[in-house]
mmCIF file of C-alpha atoms in Angstrom:
data_model
loop_
_atom_site.group_PDB
_atom_site.id
_atom_site.type_symbol
_atom_site.label_atom_id
_atom_site.label_comp_id
_atom_site.label_asym_id
_atom_site.label_seq_id
_atom_site.Cartn_x
_atom_site.Cartn_y
_atom_site.Cartn_z
ATOM 1 C CA MET A 1 0.000 -0.051 0.018
ATOM 2 C CA LEU A 2 1.217 3.402 -0.827
ATOM 3 C CA LEU A 3 1.203 6.519 1.512
ATOM 4 C CA LEU A 4 0.279 9.616 -0.335
ATOM 5 C CA ARG A 5 -0.090 13.104 1.151
ATOM 6 C CA LYS A 6 -2.890 15.395 0.223
ATOM 7 C CA GLY A 7 -1.561 18.777 -0.646
ATOM 8 C CA VAL A 8 -1.805 22.368 0.674
ATOM 9 C CA ARG A 9 -4.619 24.742 0.231
ATOM 10 C CA LYS A 10 -4.970 25.224 -3.525
ATOM 11 C CA PRO A 11 -4.732 28.367 -5.654
ATOM 12 C CA GLU A 12 -7.934 28.992 -7.543
ATOM 13 C CA GLY A 13 -8.642 26.737 -10.523
ATOM 14 C CA GLU A 14 -6.529 23.779 -9.136
ATOM 15 C CA LEU A 15 -7.777 20.436 -7.732
ATOM 16 C CA PRO A 16 -9.116 20.622 -4.261
ATOM 17 C CA ILE A 17 -6.692 19.716 -1.530
ATOM 18 C CA ALA A 18 -7.235 18.788 1.993
ATOM 19 C CA ASN A 19 -5.232 19.791 5.079
ATOM 20 C CA ASP A 20 -1.477 19.922 4.685
ATOM 21 C CA ARG A 21 0.585 16.671 5.000
ATOM 22 C CA GLN A 22 -2.304 14.379 5.691
ATOM 23 C CA THR A 23 -1.931 11.014 4.063
ATOM 24 C CA VAL A 24 -4.283 8.555 2.225
ATOM 25 C CA ARG A 25 -3.651 4.924 1.481
ATOM 26 C CA LEU A 26 -3.976 4.120 -2.163
ATOM 27 C CA PRO A 27 -3.736 0.632 -3.824
ATOM 28 C CA VAL A 28 -1.752 0.091 -6.986
ATOM 29 C CA MET A 29 -4.334 -0.059 -9.844
ATOM 30 C CA SER A 30 -3.934 -2.221 -12.823
ATOM 31 C CA SER A 31 -6.226 -0.665 -15.401
ATOM 32 C CA VAL A 32 -6.569 2.825 -16.945
ATOM 33 C CA SER A 33 -10.205 3.150 -15.653
ATOM 34 C CA GLN A 34 -9.154 2.375 -12.153
ATOM 35 C CA THR A 35 -6.277 4.748 -12.129
ATOM 36 C CA THR A 36 -8.358 7.831 -13.082
ATOM 37 C CA SER A 37 -9.513 8.905 -9.708
ATOM 38 C CA SER A 38 -6.415 7.544 -7.877
ATOM 39 C CA GLY A 39 -4.151 9.271 -10.204
ATOM 40 C CA ALA A 40 -5.767 12.563 -9.592
ATOM 41 C CA LYS A 41 -4.961 12.089 -5.838
ATOM 42 C CA ILE A 42 -1.348 11.348 -6.771
ATOM 43 C CA LEU A 43 -1.142 14.512 -8.876
ATOM 44 C CA LEU A 44 -1.933 16.490 -5.758
ATOM 45 C CA GLN A 45 1.617 16.094 -4.698
ATOM 46 C CA MET A 46 2.699 17.886 -7.890
ATOM 47 C CA GLN A 47 0.616 20.991 -7.195
ATOM 48 C CA PRO A 48 2.731 24.197 -6.976
ATOM 49 C CA SER A 49 3.538 25.794 -3.656
ATOM 50 C CA PRO A 50 0.989 28.411 -2.529
ATOM 51 C CA ALA A 51 1.622 32.120 -2.339
ATOM 52 C CA SER A 52 4.718 31.822 -4.333
ATOM 53 C CA THR A 53 5.745 35.223 -5.880
ATOM 54 C CA ILE A 54 9.049 35.212 -7.743
ATOM 55 C CA SER A 55 11.429 37.508 -5.769
ATOM 56 C CA GLY A 56 13.091 38.348 -9.100
ATOM 57 C CA GLN A 57 9.859 39.677 -10.345
ATOM 58 C CA ALA A 58 9.513 41.829 -7.261
ATOM 59 C CA SER A 59 13.082 43.184 -7.652
ATOM 60 C CA GLY A 60 12.604 43.923 -11.282
ATOM 61 C CA SER A 61 14.778 41.210 -12.768
ATOM 62 C CA THR A 62 14.141 40.140 -16.359
ATOM 63 C CA THR A 63 12.129 37.010 -16.791
ATOM 64 C CA VAL A 64 11.431 34.673 -19.732
ATOM 65 C CA SER A 65 8.040 33.582 -20.649
ATOM 66 C CA GLY A 66 7.835 29.803 -20.565
ATOM 67 C CA THR A 67 10.681 27.330 -20.962
ATOM 68 C CA PRO A 68 13.501 28.614 -23.435
ATOM 69 C CA ARG A 69 13.803 26.632 -26.576
ATOM 70 C CA LEU A 70 16.640 24.280 -27.048
ATOM 71 C CA THR A 71 19.468 25.567 -29.250
ATOM 72 C CA ASP A 72 19.882 24.191 -32.738
ATOM 73 C CA VAL A 73 22.968 22.195 -31.581
ATOM 74 C CA GLU A 74 20.871 20.793 -28.536
ATOM 75 C CA GLU A 75 17.923 20.048 -30.836
ATOM 76 C CA ALA A 76 20.098 18.039 -33.229
ATOM 77 C CA LYS A 77 21.736 16.226 -30.250
ATOM 78 C CA LEU A 78 18.372 15.453 -28.748
ATOM 79 C CA GLU A 79 17.272 14.082 -32.089
ATOM 80 C CA GLN A 80 20.166 11.781 -32.335
ATOM 81 C CA MET A 81 19.597 10.571 -28.775
ATOM 82 C CA ARG A 82 16.025 9.875 -29.510
ATOM 83 C CA SER A 83 16.890 7.924 -32.633
ATOM 84 C CA ALA A 84 19.342 5.835 -30.518
ATOM 85 C CA GLN A 85 16.519 5.206 -27.993
ATOM 86 C CA TRP A 86 14.378 3.711 -30.611
ATOM 87 C CA GLU A 87 17.157 1.384 -31.754
ATOM 88 C CA THR A 88 17.921 0.380 -28.189
ATOM 89 C CA ARG A 89 14.242 -0.055 -27.333
ATOM 90 C CA ASP A 90 13.894 -2.383 -30.358
ATOM 91 C CA VAL A 91 16.758 -4.568 -29.201
ATOM 92 C CA LEU A 92 15.630 -4.745 -25.549
ATOM 93 C CA SER A 93 12.063 -5.496 -26.508
ATOM 94 C CA GLY A 94 13.437 -8.532 -28.200
ATOM 95 C CA VAL A 95 15.333 -9.434 -25.015
ATOM 96 C CA MET A 96 12.124 -9.022 -22.845
ATOM 97 C CA LYS A 97 10.330 -11.514 -25.162
ATOM 98 C CA ARG A 98 12.654 -14.170 -23.805
ATOM 99 C CA PHE A 99 11.000 -13.961 -20.399
ATOM 100 C CA SER A 100 7.738 -15.902 -20.023
ATOM 101 C CA ALA A 101 6.999 -14.494 -16.509
ATOM 102 C CA PRO A 102 4.609 -11.583 -16.522
ATOM 103 C CA ILE A 103 6.204 -7.988 -16.284
ATOM 104 C CA ARG A 104 3.902 -5.082 -15.387
ATOM 105 C CA TYR A 105 6.396 -2.287 -16.044
ATOM 106 C CA ALA A 106 9.982 -2.197 -17.325
ATOM 107 C CA PHE A 107 12.744 0.498 -17.917
ATOM 108 C CA ALA A 108 16.412 0.588 -18.799
ATOM 109 C CA TYR A 109 18.915 2.944 -17.380
ATOM 110 C CA GLY A 110 22.594 3.828 -17.059
ATOM 111 C CA SER A 111 25.597 4.146 -19.384
ATOM 112 C CA GLY A 112 24.536 1.056 -21.363
ATOM 113 C CA VAL A 113 21.427 3.032 -22.568
ATOM 114 C CA TYR A 114 22.513 6.649 -22.551
ATOM 115 C CA LYS A 115 26.039 7.714 -23.250
ATOM 116 C CA GLN A 116 28.065 9.329 -20.484
ATOM 117 C CA THR A 117 31.267 11.319 -20.814
ATOM 118 C CA GLY A 118 34.407 9.339 -20.052
ATOM 119 C CA TYR A 119 33.122 6.056 -21.764
ATOM 120 C CA GLY A 120 35.006 4.986 -24.893
ATOM 121 C CA GLY A 121 33.432 3.137 -27.692
ATOM 122 C CA ALA A 122 35.731 0.134 -27.500
ATOM 123 C CA SER A 123 33.416 -1.838 -25.186
ATOM 124 C CA LYS A 124 29.671 -1.389 -24.550
ATOM 125 C CA PRO A 125 28.678 -1.249 -20.844
ATOM 126 C CA MET A 126 26.278 -3.872 -19.395
ATOM 127 C CA ILE A 127 22.649 -2.729 -19.867
ATOM 128 C CA ASP A 128 20.740 -2.224 -16.588
ATOM 129 C CA ILE A 129 17.014 -3.138 -16.761
ATOM 130 C CA ILE A 130 14.415 -3.051 -14.041
ATOM 131 C CA PHE A 131 11.287 -5.343 -14.135
ATOM 132 C CA ALA A 132 8.401 -4.313 -11.853
ATOM 133 C CA VAL A 133 6.077 -7.309 -11.192
ATOM 134 C CA SER A 134 2.942 -7.924 -9.260
ATOM 135 C CA HIS A 135 3.894 -11.049 -7.427
ATOM 136 C CA PRO A 136 7.732 -11.503 -6.936
ATOM 137 C CA ASP A 137 7.372 -15.040 -5.572
ATOM 138 C CA HIS A 138 5.377 -16.313 -8.434
ATOM 139 C CA TRP A 139 7.539 -14.344 -10.893
ATOM 140 C CA HIS A 140 10.779 -15.982 -9.672
ATOM 141 C CA ALA A 141 9.238 -19.390 -9.605
ATOM 142 C CA LEU A 142 8.393 -19.101 -13.347
ATOM 143 C CA ASN A 143 11.698 -17.405 -14.191
ATOM 144 C CA ILE A 144 13.777 -20.027 -12.281
ATOM 145 C CA SER A 145 11.988 -22.756 -14.189
ATOM 146 C CA GLN A 146 12.781 -20.994 -17.505
ATOM 147 C CA ASN A 147 16.132 -19.423 -16.797
ATOM 148 C CA ARG A 148 17.865 -21.237 -13.985
ATOM 149 C CA SER A 149 21.305 -20.184 -15.254
ATOM 150 C CA HIS A 150 20.538 -16.480 -14.635
ATOM 151 C CA TYR A 151 20.480 -17.154 -10.836
ATOM 152 C CA SER A 152 23.397 -17.952 -8.402
ATOM 153 C CA PHE A 153 23.088 -20.647 -5.834
ATOM 154 C CA MET A 154 19.939 -18.853 -4.566
ATOM 155 C CA GLY A 155 18.061 -20.397 -7.425
ATOM 156 C CA THR A 156 18.662 -23.752 -5.876
ATOM 157 C CA LEU A 157 16.877 -22.616 -2.676
ATOM 158 C CA GLY A 158 13.685 -21.772 -4.618
ATOM 159 C CA SER A 159 11.534 -18.784 -5.442
ATOM 160 C CA ASN A 160 10.521 -18.269 -1.806
ATOM 161 C CA ALA A 161 14.112 -17.591 -0.775
ATOM 162 C CA VAL A 162 14.752 -15.449 -3.766
ATOM 163 C CA ALA A 163 11.584 -13.434 -3.050
ATOM 164 C CA PHE A 164 12.476 -13.162 0.688
ATOM 165 C CA ALA A 165 15.910 -11.740 -0.063
ATOM 166 C CA GLN A 166 14.490 -9.428 -2.611
ATOM 167 C CA GLU A 167 11.869 -7.828 -0.385
ATOM 168 C CA ARG A 168 13.474 -8.179 3.023
ATOM 169 C CA LEU A 169 17.032 -7.194 2.247
ATOM 170 C CA GLY A 170 18.305 -3.977 0.904
ATOM 171 C CA ALA A 171 16.112 -1.746 -1.359
ATOM 172 C CA GLY A 172 13.608 -4.405 -2.468
ATOM 173 C CA VAL A 173 15.347 -5.326 -5.721
ATOM 174 C CA TYR A 174 16.891 -8.644 -6.671
ATOM 175 C CA TYR A 175 19.465 -8.319 -9.535
ATOM 176 C CA ASN A 176 20.774 -10.993 -11.888
ATOM 177 C CA PRO A 177 23.961 -9.496 -13.570
ATOM 178 C CA PHE A 178 25.995 -10.603 -16.508
ATOM 179 C CA VAL A 179 23.184 -12.313 -18.390
ATOM 180 C CA GLU A 180 23.630 -12.568 -22.005
ATOM 181 C CA ILE A 181 20.492 -12.857 -24.239
ATOM 182 C CA ASP A 182 20.738 -12.716 -28.089
ATOM 183 C CA GLY A 183 24.220 -11.218 -27.767
ATOM 184 C CA VAL A 184 23.088 -8.417 -25.394
ATOM 185 C CA LEU A 185 24.750 -8.262 -21.923
ATOM 186 C CA ILE A 186 22.253 -7.235 -19.348
ATOM 187 C CA LYS A 187 21.863 -6.955 -15.548
ATOM 188 C CA TYR A 188 18.146 -7.177 -14.758
ATOM 189 C CA GLY A 189 16.510 -6.309 -11.376
ATOM 190 C CA VAL A 190 13.066 -7.537 -10.149
ATOM 191 C CA VAL A 191 11.136 -5.343 -7.896
ATOM 192 C CA SER A 192 7.485 -5.446 -6.633
ATOM 193 C CA ILE A 193 5.482 -2.687 -8.394
ATOM 194 C CA ASP A 194 4.135 -1.695 -5.000
ATOM 195 C CA THR A 195 7.744 -1.225 -3.695
ATOM 196 C CA LEU A 196 8.829 0.788 -6.838
ATOM 197 C CA SER A 197 5.670 3.080 -6.575
ATOM 198 C CA SER A 198 6.124 3.710 -2.911
ATOM 199 C CA ASP A 199 9.806 4.593 -3.336
ATOM 200 C CA LEU A 200 8.833 7.080 -6.175
ATOM 201 C CA LEU A 201 6.158 8.674 -4.067
ATOM 202 C CA ASN A 202 7.557 8.402 -0.519
ATOM 203 C CA TRP A 203 11.276 8.117 -0.922
ATOM 204 C CA ASP A 204 11.524 5.134 1.225
ATOM 205 C CA THR A 205 15.094 4.296 0.098
ATOM 206 C CA LEU A 206 15.720 6.501 -2.988
ATOM 207 C CA TYR A 207 17.279 3.520 -4.491
ATOM 208 C CA LEU A 208 15.177 3.277 -7.647
ATOM 209 C CA ALA A 209 13.610 6.731 -7.242
ATOM 210 C CA GLY A 210 16.979 8.183 -7.487
ATOM 211 C CA ARG A 211 18.008 6.301 -10.521
ATOM 212 C CA MET A 212 14.757 7.472 -12.216
ATOM 213 C CA HIS A 213 15.747 11.157 -11.639
ATOM 214 C CA LYS A 214 18.083 10.579 -14.493
ATOM 215 C CA PRO A 215 16.947 9.836 -18.054
ATOM 216 C CA THR A 216 15.506 6.264 -18.360
ATOM 217 C CA LEU A 217 14.094 4.230 -21.262
ATOM 218 C CA THR A 218 10.650 2.844 -20.717
ATOM 219 C CA LEU A 219 10.312 -0.537 -22.243
ATOM 220 C CA ARG A 220 6.864 -1.530 -20.988
ATOM 221 C CA ARG A 221 4.248 1.030 -19.790
ATOM 222 C CA ASP A 222 1.866 1.123 -16.844
ATOM 223 C CA PRO A 223 -0.850 3.781 -16.423
ATOM 224 C CA LEU A 224 -0.153 4.473 -12.709
ATOM 225 C CA MET A 225 3.571 4.570 -13.151
ATOM 226 C CA ARG A 226 3.419 7.331 -15.549
ATOM 227 C CA ILE A 227 1.900 9.594 -12.788
ATOM 228 C CA THR A 228 4.181 8.365 -9.991
ATOM 229 C CA LYS A 229 7.220 9.051 -12.089
ATOM 230 C CA GLN A 230 6.181 12.716 -12.656
ATOM 231 C CA VAL A 231 5.629 13.060 -8.737
ATOM 232 C CA ASN A 232 9.123 11.667 -8.151
ATOM 233 C CA LEU A 233 10.709 14.104 -10.627
ATOM 234 C CA THR A 234 8.918 17.056 -9.040
ATOM 235 C CA HIS A 235 10.115 15.945 -5.630
ATOM 236 C CA ALA A 236 13.689 15.864 -7.045
ATOM 237 C CA VAL A 237 13.418 19.456 -8.375
ATOM 238 C CA ARG A 238 12.169 20.641 -4.929
ATOM 239 C CA ALA A 239 15.023 18.948 -3.177
ATOM 240 C CA ALA A 240 17.474 20.433 -5.549
ATOM 241 C CA LEU A 241 16.213 23.900 -4.979
ATOM 242 C CA LEU A 242 16.938 23.549 -1.256
ATOM 243 C CA MET A 243 20.605 22.982 -2.140
ATOM 244 C CA LEU A 244 20.891 25.838 -4.572
ATOM 245 C CA PRO A 245 21.224 29.630 -4.356
ATOM 246 C CA LYS A 246 18.702 32.171 -5.640
ATOM 247 C CA ASN A 247 20.144 32.288 -9.236
ATOM 248 C CA PHE A 248 21.702 29.100 -10.876
ATOM 249 C CA SER A 249 22.106 27.595 -14.279
ATOM 250 C CA ASN A 250 20.154 24.634 -15.842
ATOM 251 C CA GLU A 251 23.263 22.432 -15.474
ATOM 252 C CA GLU A 252 23.797 23.316 -11.818
ATOM 253 C CA LEU A 253 20.091 22.276 -11.272
ATOM 254 C CA PHE A 254 20.500 18.910 -13.165
ATOM 255 C CA ARG A 255 23.833 18.249 -11.316
ATOM 256 C CA ALA A 256 22.062 18.732 -8.036
ATOM 257 C CA ILE A 257 19.301 16.470 -8.977
ATOM 258 C CA THR A 258 21.650 13.745 -10.317
ATOM 259 C CA SER A 259 23.740 13.911 -7.127
ATOM 260 C CA LEU A 260 20.657 12.905 -4.931
ATOM 261 C CA SER A 261 20.944 9.246 -5.375
ATOM 262 C CA PHE A 262 24.798 9.210 -5.006
ATOM 263 C CA SER A 263 24.700 11.033 -1.682
ATOM 264 C CA GLY A 264 25.432 8.605 1.062
ATOM 265 C CA ASP A 265 26.241 5.717 -1.310
ATOM 266 C CA PHE A 266 29.377 4.214 0.229
ATOM 267 C CA ARG A 267 30.538 3.063 -3.289
ATOM 268 C CA MET A 268 31.461 6.676 -3.983
ATOM 269 C CA LYS A 269 33.892 6.688 -1.054
ATOM 270 C CA ILE A 270 35.657 3.318 -1.579
ATOM 271 C CA GLY A 271 36.305 3.410 -5.368
ATOM 272 C CA GLY A 272 33.199 1.432 -6.323
ATOM 273 C CA GLU A 273 31.885 4.151 -8.456
ATOM 274 C CA ASN A 274 33.255 6.721 -10.874
ATOM 275 C CA PRO A 275 33.795 9.978 -8.809
ATOM 276 C CA GLN A 276 33.097 12.073 -11.956
ATOM 277 C CA LYS A 277 29.792 10.167 -12.587
ATOM 278 C CA VAL A 278 27.465 13.193 -11.821
ATOM 279 C CA HIS A 279 29.376 15.526 -14.120
ATOM 280 C CA ASN A 280 29.623 12.773 -16.797
ATOM 281 C CA ILE A 281 25.899 12.061 -16.859
ATOM 282 C CA VAL A 282 24.753 15.647 -16.915
ATOM 283 C CA GLU A 283 27.283 16.850 -19.575
ATOM 284 C CA ALA A 284 26.502 14.043 -21.946
ATOM 285 C CA GLN A 285 22.766 14.089 -21.453
ATOM 286 C CA LEU A 286 21.950 17.728 -21.003
ATOM 287 C CA PRO A 287 19.258 17.956 -23.766
ATOM 288 C CA LEU A 288 17.556 14.887 -22.275
ATOM 289 C CA PHE A 289 17.395 16.608 -18.853
ATOM 290 C CA LYS A 290 15.971 19.803 -20.366
ATOM 291 C CA SER A 291 13.313 17.845 -22.204
ATOM 292 C CA ARG A 292 12.600 15.677 -19.109
ATOM 293 C CA TYR A 293 12.241 18.455 -16.618
ATOM 294 C CA GLY A 294 11.020 21.339 -18.797
ATOM 295 C CA SER A 295 7.313 21.097 -18.015
ATOM 296 C CA ILE A 296 7.993 20.602 -14.319
ATOM 297 C CA ILE A 297 10.179 23.645 -14.167
ATOM 298 C CA GLU A 298 7.566 25.631 -15.922
ATOM 299 C CA GLY A 299 4.771 24.422 -13.656
ATOM 300 C CA LEU A 300 6.507 25.599 -10.439
ATOM 301 C CA PRO A 301 5.488 29.172 -9.603
ATOM 302 C CA ASN A 302 8.559 29.561 -7.223
ATOM 303 C CA LEU A 303 10.910 28.780 -10.163
ATOM 304 C CA GLU A 304 11.455 30.872 -13.237
ATOM 305 C CA TYR A 305 13.822 31.419 -16.145
ATOM 306 C CA ILE A 306 15.437 34.744 -16.339
ATOM 307 C CA GLY A 307 17.598 33.863 -19.253
ATOM 308 C CA GLN A 308 18.422 31.107 -21.784
ATOM 309 C CA ASP A 309 19.932 28.774 -19.281
ATOM 310 C CA LEU A 310 19.595 30.772 -16.105
ATOM 311 C CA LEU A 311 17.005 30.184 -13.397
ATOM 312 C CA GLN A 312 15.816 32.040 -10.319
ATOM 313 C CA GLN A 313 13.928 30.721 -7.250
ATOM 314 C CA ASP A 314 11.780 32.415 -4.817
ATOM 315 C CA MET A 315 13.891 32.553 -1.618
ATOM 316 C CA SER A 316 11.114 33.880 0.712
ATOM 317 C CA PRO A 317 10.689 31.705 3.897
ATOM 318 C CA MET A 318 6.956 31.324 3.109
ATOM 319 C CA ALA A 319 7.492 29.909 -0.221
ATOM 320 C CA ARG A 320 10.354 27.554 0.649
ATOM 321 C CA ALA A 321 8.558 26.248 3.670
ATOM 322 C CA ALA A 322 5.419 25.492 1.659
ATOM 323 C CA MET A 323 7.757 23.653 -0.733
ATOM 324 C CA VAL A 324 9.259 21.500 1.954
ATOM 325 C CA ARG A 325 5.778 20.534 3.116
ATOM 326 C CA LYS A 326 5.019 19.151 -0.244
ATOM 327 C CA MET A 327 8.109 16.862 -0.068
ATOM 328 C CA PRO A 328 7.763 13.201 0.936
ATOM 329 C CA ASN A 329 7.070 12.598 4.712
ATOM 330 C CA ASN A 330 10.229 10.445 4.877
ATOM 331 C CA PHE A 331 12.381 13.283 3.595
ATOM 332 C CA TYR A 332 10.694 15.728 5.968
ATOM 333 C CA ASP A 333 11.312 13.372 8.963
ATOM 334 C CA HIS A 334 15.033 12.991 7.987
ATOM 335 C CA LEU A 335 15.434 16.840 7.529
ATOM 336 C CA VAL A 336 13.921 17.474 10.935
ATOM 337 C CA LYS A 337 16.337 14.946 12.501
ATOM 338 C CA GLN A 338 19.312 16.791 10.911
ATOM 339 C CA GLY A 339 17.923 20.222 12.039
ATOM 340 C CA ARG A 340 17.740 18.913 15.680
ATOM 341 C CA LYS A 341 21.237 17.615 15.379
ATOM 342 C CA SER A 342 22.442 21.080 14.271
ATOM 343 C CA GLY A 343 20.789 22.687 17.311
ATOM 344 C CA ILE A 344 17.465 24.002 15.885
ATOM 345 C CA ARG A 345 14.562 23.667 18.269
ATOM 346 C CA LEU A 346 11.924 21.778 16.265
ATOM 347 C CA PRO A 347 8.851 20.614 18.232
ATOM 348 C CA PRO A 348 7.333 17.143 17.417
ATOM 349 C CA GLY A 349 3.871 16.425 15.982
ATOM 350 C CA LEU A 350 1.879 17.147 12.821
ATOM 351 C CA GLY A 351 0.706 20.474 14.158
ATOM 352 C CA ALA A 352 4.364 21.681 14.360
ATOM 353 C CA GLU A 353 5.132 21.319 10.745
ATOM 354 C CA ALA A 354 4.348 24.814 9.611
ATOM 355 C CA ILE A 355 6.769 26.334 12.215
ATOM 356 C CA ASN A 356 9.237 23.610 11.802
ATOM 357 C CA THR A 357 9.618 24.053 8.039
ATOM 358 C CA GLU A 358 9.840 27.817 8.408
ATOM 359 C CA ARG A 359 12.628 27.442 10.985
ATOM 360 C CA LEU A 360 14.409 24.940 8.761
ATOM 361 C CA VAL A 361 14.425 27.033 5.601
ATOM 362 C CA ALA A 362 15.528 29.999 7.514
ATOM 363 C CA MET A 363 18.881 28.258 8.396
ATOM 364 C CA GLU A 364 21.946 29.402 6.437
ATOM 365 C CA ASN A 365 23.002 25.776 6.149
ATOM 366 C CA ILE A 366 19.774 24.428 4.793
ATOM 367 C CA SER A 367 21.701 23.167 1.758
ATOM 368 C CA GLY A 368 23.879 21.163 4.011
ATOM 369 C CA LEU A 369 21.009 19.839 6.073
ATOM 370 C CA THR A 370 19.180 18.715 2.867
ATOM 371 C CA THR A 371 22.308 16.886 1.603
ATOM 372 C CA LYS A 372 22.646 15.173 5.011
ATOM 373 C CA ALA A 373 18.978 14.219 5.099
ATOM 374 C CA ILE A 374 19.266 12.652 1.624
ATOM 375 C CA GLU A 375 22.512 10.829 2.754
ATOM 376 C CA SER A 376 20.695 9.356 5.727
ATOM 377 C CA ILE A 377 17.901 7.945 3.449
ATOM 378 C CA VAL A 378 20.330 6.494 0.935
ATOM 379 C CA ALA A 379 23.200 5.176 3.023
ATOM 380 C CA ARG A 380 21.746 1.967 4.605
ATOM 381 C CA PRO A 381 19.703 0.714 1.571
ATOM 382 C CA ALA A 382 22.658 1.304 -0.638
ATOM 383 C CA LEU A 383 24.935 -0.707 1.596
ATOM 384 C CA THR A 384 22.521 -3.634 2.292
ATOM 385 C CA GLN A 385 21.631 -3.829 -1.397
ATOM 386 C CA SER A 386 25.293 -4.108 -2.315
ATOM 387 C CA ILE A 387 25.787 -6.870 0.379
ATOM 388 C CA LYS A 388 22.736 -8.615 -0.978
ATOM 389 C CA GLY A 389 24.534 -8.684 -4.396
ATOM 390 C CA LEU A 390 26.988 -11.268 -3.130
ATOM 391 C CA LEU A 391 23.953 -13.532 -2.566
ATOM 392 C CA SER A 392 22.206 -12.831 -5.798
ATOM 393 C CA SER A 393 25.221 -12.685 -8.117
ATOM 394 C CA GLY A 394 27.513 -15.222 -6.518
ATOM 395 C CA LEU A 395 31.183 -14.606 -5.607
ATOM 396 C CA THR A 396 32.539 -14.775 -9.153
ATOM 397 C CA LYS A 397 30.198 -12.391 -10.741
ATOM 398 C CA SER A 398 30.381 -9.976 -7.726
ATOM 399 C CA VAL A 399 34.127 -9.810 -7.994
ATOM 400 C CA ALA A 400 33.887 -9.195 -11.751
ATOM 401 C CA TYR A 401 31.310 -6.509 -11.202
ATOM 402 C CA MET A 402 33.378 -4.684 -8.537
ATOM 403 C CA TYR A 403 36.561 -4.874 -10.666
ATOM 404 C CA SER A 404 34.809 -3.315 -13.638
ATOM 405 C CA LYS A 405 33.524 -0.435 -11.297
ATOM 406 C CA ASN A 406 36.906 0.075 -9.739
ATOM 407 C CA THR A 407 38.550 0.204 -13.188
ATOM 408 C CA LYS A 408 36.268 3.170 -14.048
ATOM 409 C CA TYR A 409 37.127 4.731 -10.803
ATOM 410 C CA ARG A 410 40.748 4.655 -11.347
ATOM 411 C CA SER A 411 40.402 5.797 -14.992
ATOM 412 C CA ALA A 412 38.426 8.825 -13.854
ATOM 413 C CA SER A 413 40.894 9.597 -11.028
ATOM 414 C CA GLU A 414 43.737 9.587 -13.641
ATOM 415 C CA GLN A 415 41.955 11.938 -15.843
ATOM 416 C CA LYS A 416 41.568 14.601 -13.046
#
């Protein structure tokens, strides 16, 4: 079951919203007709913050109407990327047909799908795919029967053991890496669609939600997932705004968004991940980021373009506090904990949220508090998920995977 917050008092013409930060339980729907009313409730999380007047307008700064168009160079690059997307989707659609177990929703992500700066063309990276399924135990039973070679020794223990490891350890994902199908090397992860949806809406672990902040390639669609993905992206923009100054560039915004899922990930500290990864992703995929986030940026009244690639946010305590109250409950709880650790007096209880958010955003180090709150969400699931990889991948594959990651780390360090 998913926990969704009803939004804050609406501006005129928007959907009606109940008292701030209340929650409603919403089942994952499987049909478009069932999704309609529930989808509207999810969209309440995407409503803009109330009473948000751009401070730049008040001070007389120049604003740009709507989202600036991509440059001709960016348009050409985006067209190339989309053409490559279609080719990759065709290949991966063929791969997915090799699985008999039912898949509700699927997407591919990472350097195997989208080019990142620093990757040469000599060897293609393994393609990361996520399969969201309705019943993990049943799914693994069918898949073990069909594709026993994909699994480590865990497959011998049966689908119950695999499903237990998937849902009770780490971030709720079970990966089978180094699987070659029709000449394509993939790593596919299996997740309950309830777990995925909850992470997108509530930021339970930010493990998959964080990966979906970056460009992803949808391989199989699901009506409700389309809405929850947009909620997650809106959350990411708001979190990034807390980490940024009044004026900033497009690229700075996208780097802040991309960094969220790497904050607190122990692999960034021990050489298990490329230290230049955030820069590499944004630099190579900037047109995709602009396309992905353009409508969200335009829809937030506390954020506005004041130049081709320059943005300005409303820094008034009222607007920023209202923005924090629209963030996931889990993020708010972690932010409050970090605030108290830094010495801010923040009373407990739902009734204290208005004053708590105003005190938090008034802090000079709100950017650092936000980073620490994100780190505290990410750290434990990232660590336990990696440990679980030893079970799901087996020792040989795990060593090979860690070696490839460390090679990228050393290569990036030498290029500094």
